[in-house]
PDB file of C-alpha atoms in Angstrom:
ATOM      1  CA  GLY A   1     118.343  65.230  90.610  1.00 37.00           C
ATOM      2  CA  LEU A   2     118.105  61.677  89.343  1.00 41.00           C
ATOM      3  CA  LEU A   3     116.774  61.125  85.872  1.00 45.00           C
ATOM      4  CA  ALA A   4     113.612  59.013  85.694  1.00 49.00           C
ATOM      5  CA  GLY A   5     115.491  56.089  84.221  1.00 50.00           C
ATOM      6  CA  GLU A   6     118.177  56.252  86.919  1.00 51.00           C
ATOM      7  CA  LEU A   7     115.548  56.340  89.661  1.00 50.00           C
ATOM      8  CA  ARG A   8     113.759  53.384  88.113  1.00 50.00           C
ATOM      9  CA  GLY A   9     117.025  51.458  88.042  1.00 55.00           C
ATOM     10  CA  ARG A  10     117.756  52.022  91.741  1.00 64.00           C
ATOM     11  CA  LEU A  11     114.374  51.790  93.485  1.00 72.00           C
ATOM     12  CA  PRO A  12     111.130  49.946  92.724  1.00 81.00           C
ATOM     13  CA  HIS A  13     108.693  52.601  91.543  1.00 85.00           C
ATOM     14  CA  LEU A  14     104.908  52.184  91.411  1.00 90.00           C
ATOM     15  CA  ALA A  15     103.107  55.219  89.940  1.00 91.00           C
ATOM     16  CA  VAL A  16      99.449  55.632  90.943  1.00 92.00           C
ATOM     17  CA  MET A  17      97.368  58.001  88.809  1.00 91.00           C
ATOM     18  CA  HIS A  18      93.917  59.251  89.776  1.00 89.00           C
ATOM     19  CA  SER A  19      91.238  60.843  87.598  1.00 87.00           C
ATOM     20  CA  ALA A  20      92.453  64.431  88.092  1.00 88.00           C
ATOM     21  CA  ASP A  21      96.002  63.425  87.167  1.00 91.00           C
ATOM     22  CA  VAL A  22      94.977  61.798  83.895  1.00 93.00           C
ATOM     23  CA  HIS A  23      92.525  64.591  83.035  1.00 89.00           C
ATOM     24  CA  LEU A  24      95.200  67.266  83.512  1.00 92.00           C
ATOM     25  CA  LEU A  25      97.777  65.272  81.575  1.00 94.00           C
ATOM     26  CA  ALA A  26      95.410  64.851  78.617  1.00 92.00           C
ATOM     27  CA  LYS A  27      94.897  68.645  78.463  1.00 92.00           C
ATOM     28  CA  LEU A  28      98.601  69.585  78.415  1.00 93.00           C
ATOM     29  CA  PRO A  29     100.201  70.568  75.100  1.00 92.00           C
ATOM     30  CA  GLY A  30     103.262  68.415  75.861  1.00 91.00           C
ATOM     31  CA  ARG A  31     101.222  65.434  77.033  1.00 94.00           C
ATOM     32  CA  SER A  32     102.968  62.910  74.769  1.00 94.00           C
ATOM     33  CA  MET A  33     106.435  63.704  76.115  1.00 94.00           C
ATOM     34  CA  ILE A  34     105.214  63.961  79.731  1.00 95.00           C
ATOM     35  CA  ALA A  35     103.301  60.675  79.534  1.00 95.00           C
ATOM     36  CA  ARG A  36     106.365  58.981  78.092  1.00 94.00           C
ATOM     37  CA  ARG A  37     108.565  60.259  80.929  1.00 93.00           C
ATOM     38  CA  ILE A  38     106.029  59.030  83.503  1.00 94.00           C
ATOM     39  CA  ALA A  39     105.898  55.599  81.873  1.00 93.00           C
ATOM     40  CA  GLU A  40     109.683  55.366  81.585  1.00 91.00           C
ATOM     41  CA  GLY A  41     110.157  56.386  85.213  1.00 89.00           C
ATOM     42  CA  ALA A  42     107.895  53.721  86.715  1.00 91.00           C
ATOM     43  CA  ASP A  43     108.232  49.956  86.903  1.00 90.00           C
ATOM     44  CA  GLN A  44     104.450  49.613  87.069  1.00 94.00           C
ATOM     45  CA  LEU A  45     101.584  52.090  86.707  1.00 95.00           C
ATOM     46  CA  VAL A  46      98.210  51.875  88.446  1.00 95.00           C
ATOM     47  CA  PHE A  47      94.970  53.597  87.426  1.00 94.00           C
ATOM     48  CA  VAL A  48      91.740  53.651  89.412  1.00 90.00           C
ATOM     49  CA  THR A  49      89.573  52.860  86.368  1.00 90.00           C
ATOM     50  CA  GLU A  50      89.988  51.191  82.990  1.00 91.00           C
ATOM     51  CA  ALA A  51      88.868  54.401  81.271  1.00 88.00           C
ATOM     52  CA  HIS A  52      91.712  56.364  82.849  1.00 91.00           C
ATOM     53  CA  ARG A  53      94.218  53.656  81.988  1.00 94.00           C
ATOM     54  CA  GLN A  54      93.173  53.840  78.352  1.00 94.00           C
ATOM     55  CA  ARG A  55      93.232  57.631  78.341  1.00 93.00           C
ATOM     56  CA  PHE A  56      96.816  57.610  79.618  1.00 96.00           C
ATOM     57  CA  LEU A  57      97.864  55.123  76.933  1.00 96.00           C
ATOM     58  CA  ASP A  58      96.250  57.338  74.297  1.00 96.00           C
ATOM     59  CA  CYS A  59      98.513  60.186  75.452  1.00 96.00           C
ATOM     60  CA  LEU A  60     101.640  58.152  74.697  1.00 95.00           C
ATOM     61  CA  PRO A  61     103.366  58.158  71.343  1.00 93.00           C
ATOM     62  CA  ALA A  62     102.558  54.996  69.385  1.00 93.00           C
ATOM     63  CA  SER A  63     106.133  53.771  69.702  1.00 91.00           C
ATOM     64  CA  ALA A  64     105.916  53.674  73.512  1.00 92.00           C
ATOM     65  CA  ARG A  65     102.354  52.418  73.891  1.00 94.00           C
ATOM     66  CA  ALA A  66     102.861  48.658  73.591  1.00 92.00           C
ATOM     67  CA  CYS A  67     105.682  48.582  76.170  1.00 92.00           C
ATOM     68  CA  ALA A  68     103.723  50.721  78.635  1.00 94.00           C
ATOM     69  CA  ASP A  69     100.520  48.733  78.138  1.00 95.00           C
ATOM     70  CA  ARG A  70     102.062  45.666  79.796  1.00 93.00           C
ATOM     71  CA  ARG A  71     102.877  47.741  82.888  1.00 94.00           C
ATOM     72  CA  CYS A  72      99.548  49.595  83.221  1.00 95.00           C
ATOM     73  CA  HIS A  73      97.098  48.056  85.695  1.00 95.00           C
ATOM     74  CA  VAL A  74      93.649  48.931  87.003  1.00 94.00           C
ATOM     75  CA  GLN A  75      93.250  48.919  90.765  1.00 91.00           C
ATOM     76  CA  PRO A  76      90.789  51.221  92.556  1.00 88.00           C
ATOM     77  CA  MET A  77      91.880  52.512  95.922  1.00 87.00           C
ATOM     78  CA  GLY A  78      90.552  50.611  98.903  1.00 89.00           C
ATOM     79  CA  ILE A  79      88.423  51.151 101.982  1.00 91.00           C
ATOM     80  CA  GLU A  80      88.856  50.297 105.627  1.00 87.00           C
ATOM     81  CA  LEU A  81      85.999  48.320 107.085  1.00 82.00           C
ATOM     82  CA  PRO A  82      84.354  49.961 110.107  1.00 75.00           C
ATOM     83  CA  THR A  83      85.605  48.885 113.508  1.00 73.00           C
ATOM     84  CA  HIS A  84      82.710  50.443 115.424  1.00 72.00           C
ATOM     85  CA  ALA A  85      79.983  48.139 116.691  1.00 73.00           C
ATOM     86  CA  ALA A  86      76.672  48.416 114.849  1.00 80.00           C
ATOM     87  CA  ARG A  87      73.963  50.327 116.693  1.00 85.00           C
ATOM     88  CA  ASP A  88      70.218  49.821 116.681  1.00 92.00           C
ATOM     89  CA  ARG A  89      68.933  51.472 113.508  1.00 94.00           C
ATOM     90  CA  THR A  90      65.598  52.510 115.008  1.00 94.00           C
ATOM     91  CA  VAL A  91      67.374  54.268 117.868  1.00 95.00           C
ATOM     92  CA  LEU A  92      69.796  55.955 115.460  1.00 95.00           C
ATOM     93  CA  ARG A  93      66.991  57.273 113.273  1.00 97.00           C
ATOM     94  CA  ARG A  94      65.166  58.622 116.305  1.00 96.00           C
ATOM     95  CA  GLU A  95      68.327  60.344 117.562  1.00 95.00           C
ATOM     96  CA  LEU A  96      68.919  61.890 114.136  1.00 95.00           C
ATOM     97  CA  GLY A  97      65.283  62.937 113.765  1.00 96.00           C
ATOM     98  CA  LEU A  98      64.747  60.934 110.571  1.00 97.00           C
ATOM     99  CA  THR A  99      61.114  60.258 109.707  1.00 97.00           C
ATOM    100  CA  ARG A 100      61.078  59.895 105.900  1.00 97.00           C
ATOM    101  CA  PHE A 101      62.895  57.798 103.313  1.00 98.00           C
ATOM    102  CA  THR A 102      66.442  58.985 103.912  1.00 98.00           C
ATOM    103  CA  LEU A 103      69.067  59.560 101.241  1.00 98.00           C
ATOM    104  CA  LEU A 104      72.721  59.963 102.137  1.00 98.00           C
ATOM    105  CA  THR A 105      75.632  61.411 100.188  1.00 98.00           C
ATOM    106  CA  LEU A 106      79.225  61.564 101.403  1.00 98.00           C
ATOM    107  CA  ALA A 107      81.212  63.765  99.039  1.00 97.00           C
ATOM    108  CA  ARG A 108      83.248  66.894  98.588  1.00 96.00           C
ATOM    109  CA  LEU A 109      80.833  69.659  97.573  1.00 98.00           C
ATOM    110  CA  VAL A 110      82.144  70.321  94.079  1.00 97.00           C
ATOM    111  CA  PRO A 111      80.344  70.495  90.696  1.00 96.00           C
ATOM    112  CA  ILE A 112      81.549  67.086  89.506  1.00 95.00           C
ATOM    113  CA  LYS A 113      79.453  65.424  92.231  1.00 96.00           C
ATOM    114  CA  GLY A 114      76.264  66.680  90.551  1.00 97.00           C
ATOM    115  CA  LEU A 115      74.434  67.430  93.792  1.00 98.00           C
ATOM    116  CA  TYR A 116      72.892  70.718  92.699  1.00 98.00           C
ATOM    117  CA  GLU A 117      71.350  69.166  89.597  1.00 97.00           C
ATOM    118  CA  ALA A 118      70.198  66.030  91.465  1.00 98.00           C
ATOM    119  CA  ILE A 119      68.525  67.927  94.296  1.00 98.00           C
ATOM    120  CA  SER A 120      66.877  70.297  91.812  1.00 98.00           C
ATOM    121  CA  SER A 121      65.418  67.322  89.925  1.00 98.00           C
ATOM    122  CA  VAL A 122      63.452  66.118  92.973  1.00 98.00           C
ATOM    123  CA  GLN A 123      62.954  69.357  94.908  1.00 97.00           C
ATOM    124  CA  GLN A 124      59.137  69.152  94.787  1.00 97.00           C
ATOM    125  CA  ARG A 125      59.005  65.770  96.544  1.00 97.00           C
ATOM    126  CA  THR A 126      57.758  65.588 100.113  1.00 97.00           C
ATOM    127  CA  ASP A 127      58.408  61.909 100.851  1.00 97.00           C
ATOM    128  CA  ILE A 128      62.212  61.996 101.279  1.00 98.00           C
ATOM    129  CA  GLU A 129      64.959  63.683 103.257  1.00 98.00           C
ATOM    130  CA  TRP A 130      68.565  64.047 102.170  1.00 98.00           C
ATOM    131  CA  LEU A 131      71.654  64.073 104.373  1.00 98.00           C
ATOM    132  CA  ILE A 132      74.793  65.468 102.714  1.00 98.00           C
ATOM    133  CA  ALA A 133      78.115  65.133 104.517  1.00 98.00           C
ATOM    134  CA  GLY A 134      81.077  67.039 103.145  1.00 97.00           C
ATOM    135  CA  GLU A 135      82.499  70.483 102.548  1.00 97.00           C
ATOM    136  CA  GLY A 136      83.522  72.424  99.473  1.00 97.00           C
ATOM    137  CA  PRO A 137      82.914  75.465  97.263  1.00 98.00           C
ATOM    138  CA  GLU A 138      79.347  74.416  96.363  1.00 98.00           C
ATOM    139  CA  GLN A 139      78.153  74.646  99.983  1.00 97.00           C
ATOM    140  CA  GLU A 140      76.613  78.133  99.772  1.00 97.00           C
ATOM    141  CA  ARG A 141      74.850  77.347  96.496  1.00 98.00           C
ATOM    142  CA  LEU A 142      73.496  74.090  97.901  1.00 98.00           C
ATOM    143  CA  THR A 143      72.333  75.843 101.077  1.00 98.00           C
ATOM    144  CA  ARG A 144      70.268  78.277  99.008  1.00 98.00           C
ATOM    145  CA  LEU A 145      68.789  75.414  96.994  1.00 98.00           C
ATOM    146  CA  ALA A 146      67.969  73.433 100.150  1.00 98.00           C
ATOM    147  CA  ALA A 147      65.829  76.337 101.380  1.00 98.00           C
ATOM    148  CA  GLN A 148      63.672  76.020  98.250  1.00 97.00           C
ATOM    149  CA  CYS A 149      63.046  72.269  98.551  1.00 98.00           C
ATOM    150  CA  ARG A 150      59.801  70.809  99.846  1.00 98.00           C
ATOM    151  CA  PHE A 151      61.767  68.095 101.651  1.00 98.00           C
ATOM    152  CA  PRO A 152      64.499  68.495 104.298  1.00 98.00           C
ATOM    153  CA  VAL A 153      68.064  68.755 102.996  1.00 98.00           C
ATOM    154  CA  ARG A 154      70.696  68.751 105.738  1.00 98.00           C
ATOM    155  CA  LEU A 155      74.234  69.894 104.958  1.00 98.00           C
ATOM    156  CA  LEU A 156      76.228  68.317 107.771  1.00 98.00           C
ATOM    157  CA  GLY A 157      79.794  69.374 106.974  1.00 97.00           C
ATOM    158  CA  SER A 158      82.609  66.861 107.269  1.00 96.00           C
ATOM    159  CA  VAL A 159      81.894  63.733 109.297  1.00 96.00           C
ATOM    160  CA  TYR A 160      84.250  61.008 110.469  1.00 93.00           C
ATOM    161  CA  GLY A 161      84.432  57.846 112.552  1.00 91.00           C
ATOM    162  CA  GLU A 162      81.383  56.902 114.567  1.00 91.00           C
ATOM    163  CA  GLN A 163      79.352  59.823 113.230  1.00 94.00           C
ATOM    164  CA  LYS A 164      79.870  58.667 109.654  1.00 95.00           C
ATOM    165  CA  GLN A 165      79.040  55.072 110.561  1.00 94.00           C
ATOM    166  CA  ALA A 166      75.845  56.226 112.268  1.00 95.00           C
ATOM    167  CA  LEU A 167      74.729  57.971 109.071  1.00 97.00           C
ATOM    168  CA  LEU A 168      75.532  54.904 106.966  1.00 96.00           C
ATOM    169  CA  GLN A 169      73.481  52.713 109.315  1.00 95.00           C
ATOM    170  CA  ALA A 170      70.537  55.105 109.580  1.00 97.00           C
ATOM    171  CA  ALA A 171      69.997  55.996 105.897  1.00 98.00           C
ATOM    172  CA  ASP A 172      67.790  54.094 103.452  1.00 98.00           C
ATOM    173  CA  ALA A 173      69.842  54.662 100.286  1.00 98.00           C
ATOM    174  CA  PHE A 174      73.140  56.185  99.193  1.00 98.00           C
ATOM    175  CA  VAL A 175      73.137  58.590  96.244  1.00 98.00           C
ATOM    176  CA  MET A 176      76.202  59.528  94.168  1.00 98.00           C
ATOM    177  CA  PRO A 177      74.817  61.672  91.291  1.00 97.00           C
ATOM    178  CA  SER A 178      78.168  62.527  89.677  1.00 96.00           C
ATOM    179  CA  ARG A 179      78.340  64.110  86.220  1.00 95.00           C
ATOM    180  CA  VAL A 180      80.786  64.876  83.453  1.00 92.00           C
ATOM    181  CA  LEU A 181      81.890  68.526  83.442  1.00 91.00           C
ATOM    182  CA  SER A 182      82.004  70.648  80.291  1.00 90.00           C
ATOM    183  CA  SER A 183      85.812  70.360  80.435  1.00 87.00           C
ATOM    184  CA  GLY A 184      85.486  66.588  80.016  1.00 85.00           C
ATOM    185  CA  ARG A 185      86.508  65.893  83.620  1.00 86.00           C
ATOM    186  CA  SER A 186      84.714  62.845  84.980  1.00 85.00           C
ATOM    187  CA  GLU A 187      84.455  60.929  88.213  1.00 87.00           C
ATOM    188  CA  GLY A 188      87.189  58.477  89.117  1.00 85.00           C
ATOM    189  CA  PHE A 189      86.342  55.743  91.569  1.00 85.00           C
ATOM    190  CA  PRO A 190      84.784  57.334  94.694  1.00 90.00           C
ATOM    191  CA  THR A 191      85.687  55.414  97.840  1.00 92.00           C
ATOM    192  CA  ALA A 192      82.649  56.879  99.643  1.00 95.00           C
ATOM    193  CA  LEU A 193      80.525  54.824  97.258  1.00 95.00           C
ATOM    194  CA  LEU A 194      82.370  51.666  98.305  1.00 94.00           C
ATOM    195  CA  GLU A 195      82.002  52.562 101.993  1.00 95.00           C
ATOM    196  CA  ALA A 196      78.245  52.873 101.566  1.00 96.00           C
ATOM    197  CA  MET A 197      77.996  49.592  99.693  1.00 96.00           C
ATOM    198  CA  ALA A 198      80.127  47.859 102.339  1.00 94.00           C
ATOM    199  CA  SER A 199      77.659  49.122 104.946  1.00 94.00           C
ATOM    200  CA  GLY A 200      74.799  47.465 103.079  1.00 95.00           C
ATOM    201  CA  LEU A 201      73.169  50.628 101.747  1.00 96.00           C
ATOM    202  CA  PRO A 202      71.363  50.244  98.404  1.00 97.00           C
ATOM    203  CA  THR A 203      73.187  52.575  96.023  1.00 98.00           C
ATOM    204  CA  ILE A 204      71.983  54.931  93.298  1.00 98.00           C
ATOM    205  CA  ALA A 205      74.856  56.361  91.250  1.00 98.00           C
ATOM    206  CA  SER A 206      75.493  57.973  87.888  1.00 97.00           C
ATOM    207  CA  ASN A 207      76.911  55.940  85.040  1.00 96.00           C
ATOM    208  CA  VAL A 208      80.039  58.103  84.665  1.00 93.00           C
ATOM    209  CA  GLY A 209      83.757  57.590  85.178  1.00 87.00           C
ATOM    210  CA  GLY A 210      84.632  54.392  86.985  1.00 88.00           C
ATOM    211  CA  ILE A 211      81.323  54.035  88.836  1.00 93.00           C
ATOM    212  CA  ALA A 212      79.931  51.417  86.449  1.00 91.00           C
ATOM    213  CA  GLU A 213      82.980  49.254  87.131  1.00 89.00           C
ATOM    214  CA  VAL A 214      81.554  48.520  90.585  1.00 92.00           C
ATOM    215  CA  VAL A 215      77.841  49.441  90.321  1.00 96.00           C
ATOM    216  CA  ARG A 216      76.068  47.107  87.903  1.00 95.00           C
ATOM    217  CA  HIS A 217      72.501  48.177  87.202  1.00 96.00           C
ATOM    218  CA  ARG A 218      69.882  46.217  89.170  1.00 97.00           C
ATOM    219  CA  ASP A 219      72.631  43.930  90.458  1.00 98.00           C
ATOM    220  CA  THR A 220      74.963  45.789  92.846  1.00 97.00           C
ATOM    221  CA  GLY A 221      73.107  49.106  92.616  1.00 98.00           C
ATOM    222  CA  LEU A 222      71.047  51.352  90.360  1.00 98.00           C
ATOM    223  CA  LEU A 223      72.746  53.377  87.635  1.00 98.00           C
ATOM    224  CA  LEU A 224      71.542  56.824  86.559  1.00 96.00           C
ATOM    225  CA  ASP A 225      71.875  58.589  83.231  1.00 94.00           C
ATOM    226  CA  SER A 226      73.245  61.909  84.500  1.00 89.00           C
ATOM    227  CA  ARG A 227      71.758  63.686  81.455  1.00 90.00           C
ATOM    228  CA  ASP A 228      68.203  62.566  82.310  1.00 95.00           C
ATOM    229  CA  PRO A 229      66.559  64.966  84.811  1.00 94.00           C
ATOM    230  CA  ASN A 230      63.950  62.352  85.766  1.00 96.00           C
ATOM    231  CA  ALA A 231      66.337  59.447  86.321  1.00 97.00           C
ATOM    232  CA  LEU A 232      66.799  59.976  90.049  1.00 98.00           C
ATOM    233  CA  ALA A 233      63.064  60.219  90.730  1.00 98.00           C
ATOM    234  CA  ARG A 234      62.425  56.967  88.846  1.00 97.00           C
ATOM    235  CA  SER A 235      65.189  55.186  90.754  1.00 98.00           C
ATOM    236  CA  LEU A 236      63.803  56.379  94.096  1.00 97.00           C
ATOM    237  CA  ASP A 237      60.325  55.175  93.175  1.00 97.00           C
ATOM    238  CA  LEU A 238      61.696  51.812  92.048  1.00 97.00           C
ATOM    239  CA  LEU A 239      63.697  51.314  95.229  1.00 96.00           C
ATOM    240  CA  ARG A 240      60.801  52.254  97.492  1.00 95.00           C
ATOM    241  CA  ALA A 241      58.255  50.123  95.628  1.00 95.00           C
ATOM    242  CA  ASP A 242      60.352  46.962  95.572  1.00 96.00           C
ATOM    243  CA  PRO A 243      61.794  45.937  98.975  1.00 95.00           C
ATOM    244  CA  THR A 244      63.028  42.662  97.467  1.00 97.00           C
ATOM    245  CA  LEU A 245      65.130  44.576  94.951  1.00 97.00           C
ATOM    246  CA  ALA A 246      66.434  46.869  97.692  1.00 97.00           C
ATOM    247  CA  ALA A 247      67.483  43.879  99.795  1.00 97.00           C
ATOM    248  CA  MET A 248      69.222  42.241  96.823  1.00 98.00           C
ATOM    249  CA  LEU A 249      71.118  45.446  95.980  1.00 98.00           C
ATOM    250  CA  SER A 250      72.184  45.701  99.607  1.00 97.00           C
ATOM    251  CA  THR A 251      73.512  42.131  99.713  1.00 97.00           C
ATOM    252  CA  ARG A 252      75.210  42.102  96.324  1.00 97.00           C
ATOM    253  CA  GLY A 253      76.557  45.607  96.730  1.00 97.00           C
ATOM    254  CA  ARG A 254      78.172  44.692 100.032  1.00 95.00           C
ATOM    255  CA  THR A 255      79.757  41.577  98.523  1.00 95.00           C
ATOM    256  CA  GLU A 256      81.204  43.672  95.687  1.00 94.00           C
ATOM    257  CA  ALA A 257      82.522  46.367  98.045  1.00 93.00           C
ATOM    258  CA  LEU A 258      84.277  43.886 100.328  1.00 91.00           C
ATOM    259  CA  ARG A 259      86.519  42.962  97.391  1.00 90.00           C
ATOM    260  CA  HIS A 260      88.002  46.444  97.774  1.00 91.00           C
ATOM    261  CA  ASP A 261      88.966  46.235 101.422  1.00 92.00           C
ATOM    262  CA  TRP A 262      92.582  47.336 101.925  1.00 92.00           C
ATOM    263  CA  SER A 263      93.426  43.936 103.388  1.00 90.00           C
ATOM    264  CA  ALA A 264      92.719  42.488  99.917  1.00 88.00           C
ATOM    265  CA  ILE A 265      94.172  45.332  97.871  1.00 91.00           C
ATOM    266  CA  ALA A 266      97.438  45.943  99.727  1.00 90.00           C
ATOM    267  CA  PRO A 267      98.952  42.561  98.732  1.00 91.00           C
ATOM    268  CA  ARG A 268      98.119  43.280  95.080  1.00 89.00           C
ATOM    269  CA  LEU A 269      99.932  46.619  95.184  1.00 89.00           C
ATOM    270  CA  ASP A 270     102.823  45.042  97.052  1.00 89.00           C
ATOM    271  CA  ALA A 271     103.106  42.371  94.370  1.00 90.00           C
ATOM    272  CA  LEU A 272     103.191  45.046  91.651  1.00 88.00           C
ATOM    273  CA  LEU A 273     105.856  46.958  93.551  1.00 82.00           C
ATOM    274  CA  SER A 274     107.938  43.791  93.698  1.00 82.00           C
ATOM    275  CA  THR A 275     107.605  43.149  89.955  1.00 75.00           C
ATOM    276  CA  LYS A 276     110.382  44.734  87.949  1.00 64.00           C
ATOM    277  CA  SER A 277     109.525  45.831  84.448  1.00 59.00           C
ATOM    278  CA  THR A 278     111.194  44.220  81.466  1.00 54.00           C
TER     279      THR A 278
END
C-alpha cells in the first residue's frame, strides 16, 4: 500500500476525527507514533470540538506539534434543515396525546448520554412527560426505570423524517443530559442538539464535551452541571416559570444552529480540502 506521505503527495487528504477517535487514540500505548502518522498523512485535520483538537495535539511528540497545529481545525459536523412543512402544534400534541410539559431527547441509548441519571433525578415529578427517540444497549434499563416514574416516559425507538419533525414541533424543551464516563470519554458535538435548536426548541444540555461551544448558558440554551443531581429540576422550573427566557432561548438557539447548516459548512470543508499543507 501507499505510505501516508506518498498518499498525501498524490491526493488532497482531509482527516476528520470525532470524539471516539480521539478518545481511543489517547488511550493507546503507541499514541505518539500513531498521532504523528495521522498528522503526516493528512493535508488538513478537522475536529468537532476545540477540546478534541487540543487532546490530539497533546498526543503528538513536541517536535511535530507546531507543524500539525497549523493544520488542525475545529468544525462540527452539520445538519440538514427540515424540508417538511410545519404542522399545527396544537393538532400535533393532540395526536401524540401530550398533555403536560413535554421534554424530548433524540439520542442513541448509551451511558454517555446520561439519560438514566437524568430521569432518576426527576422521577418523582408529575408535571412533565418525556419522549425519548433512539435505540441502544440502555433501552431495557431505561424501560425498567420508566415504569417507576410518576410521569410518563415514552421510549419511541428510532424516528426519522416527518415523525422526527413532528416530535421537534410538539415538544416544549429538548434535553441532552450527557455525562463524562469513568473512562474519561466525553460527548463530542451531538447533531441532534443542533437539530432541536434549529427547530426552535429551548435546550437544556450538560456542560460536557463540545456542548458548551454551541450552548451558552441563558443565551442559546441552559447548561447543566452533570455532577449535580438537582440541576435538571432547577432548569425545568426556570424554563417553565419564565416564558420570556424560553422564547429568547428559542430564538437565539435557532440563530446559532443555523450557522451549522450543511450549506454553510460544506464550502468550509471544501476550502480546507483545496488547501495544501506546507
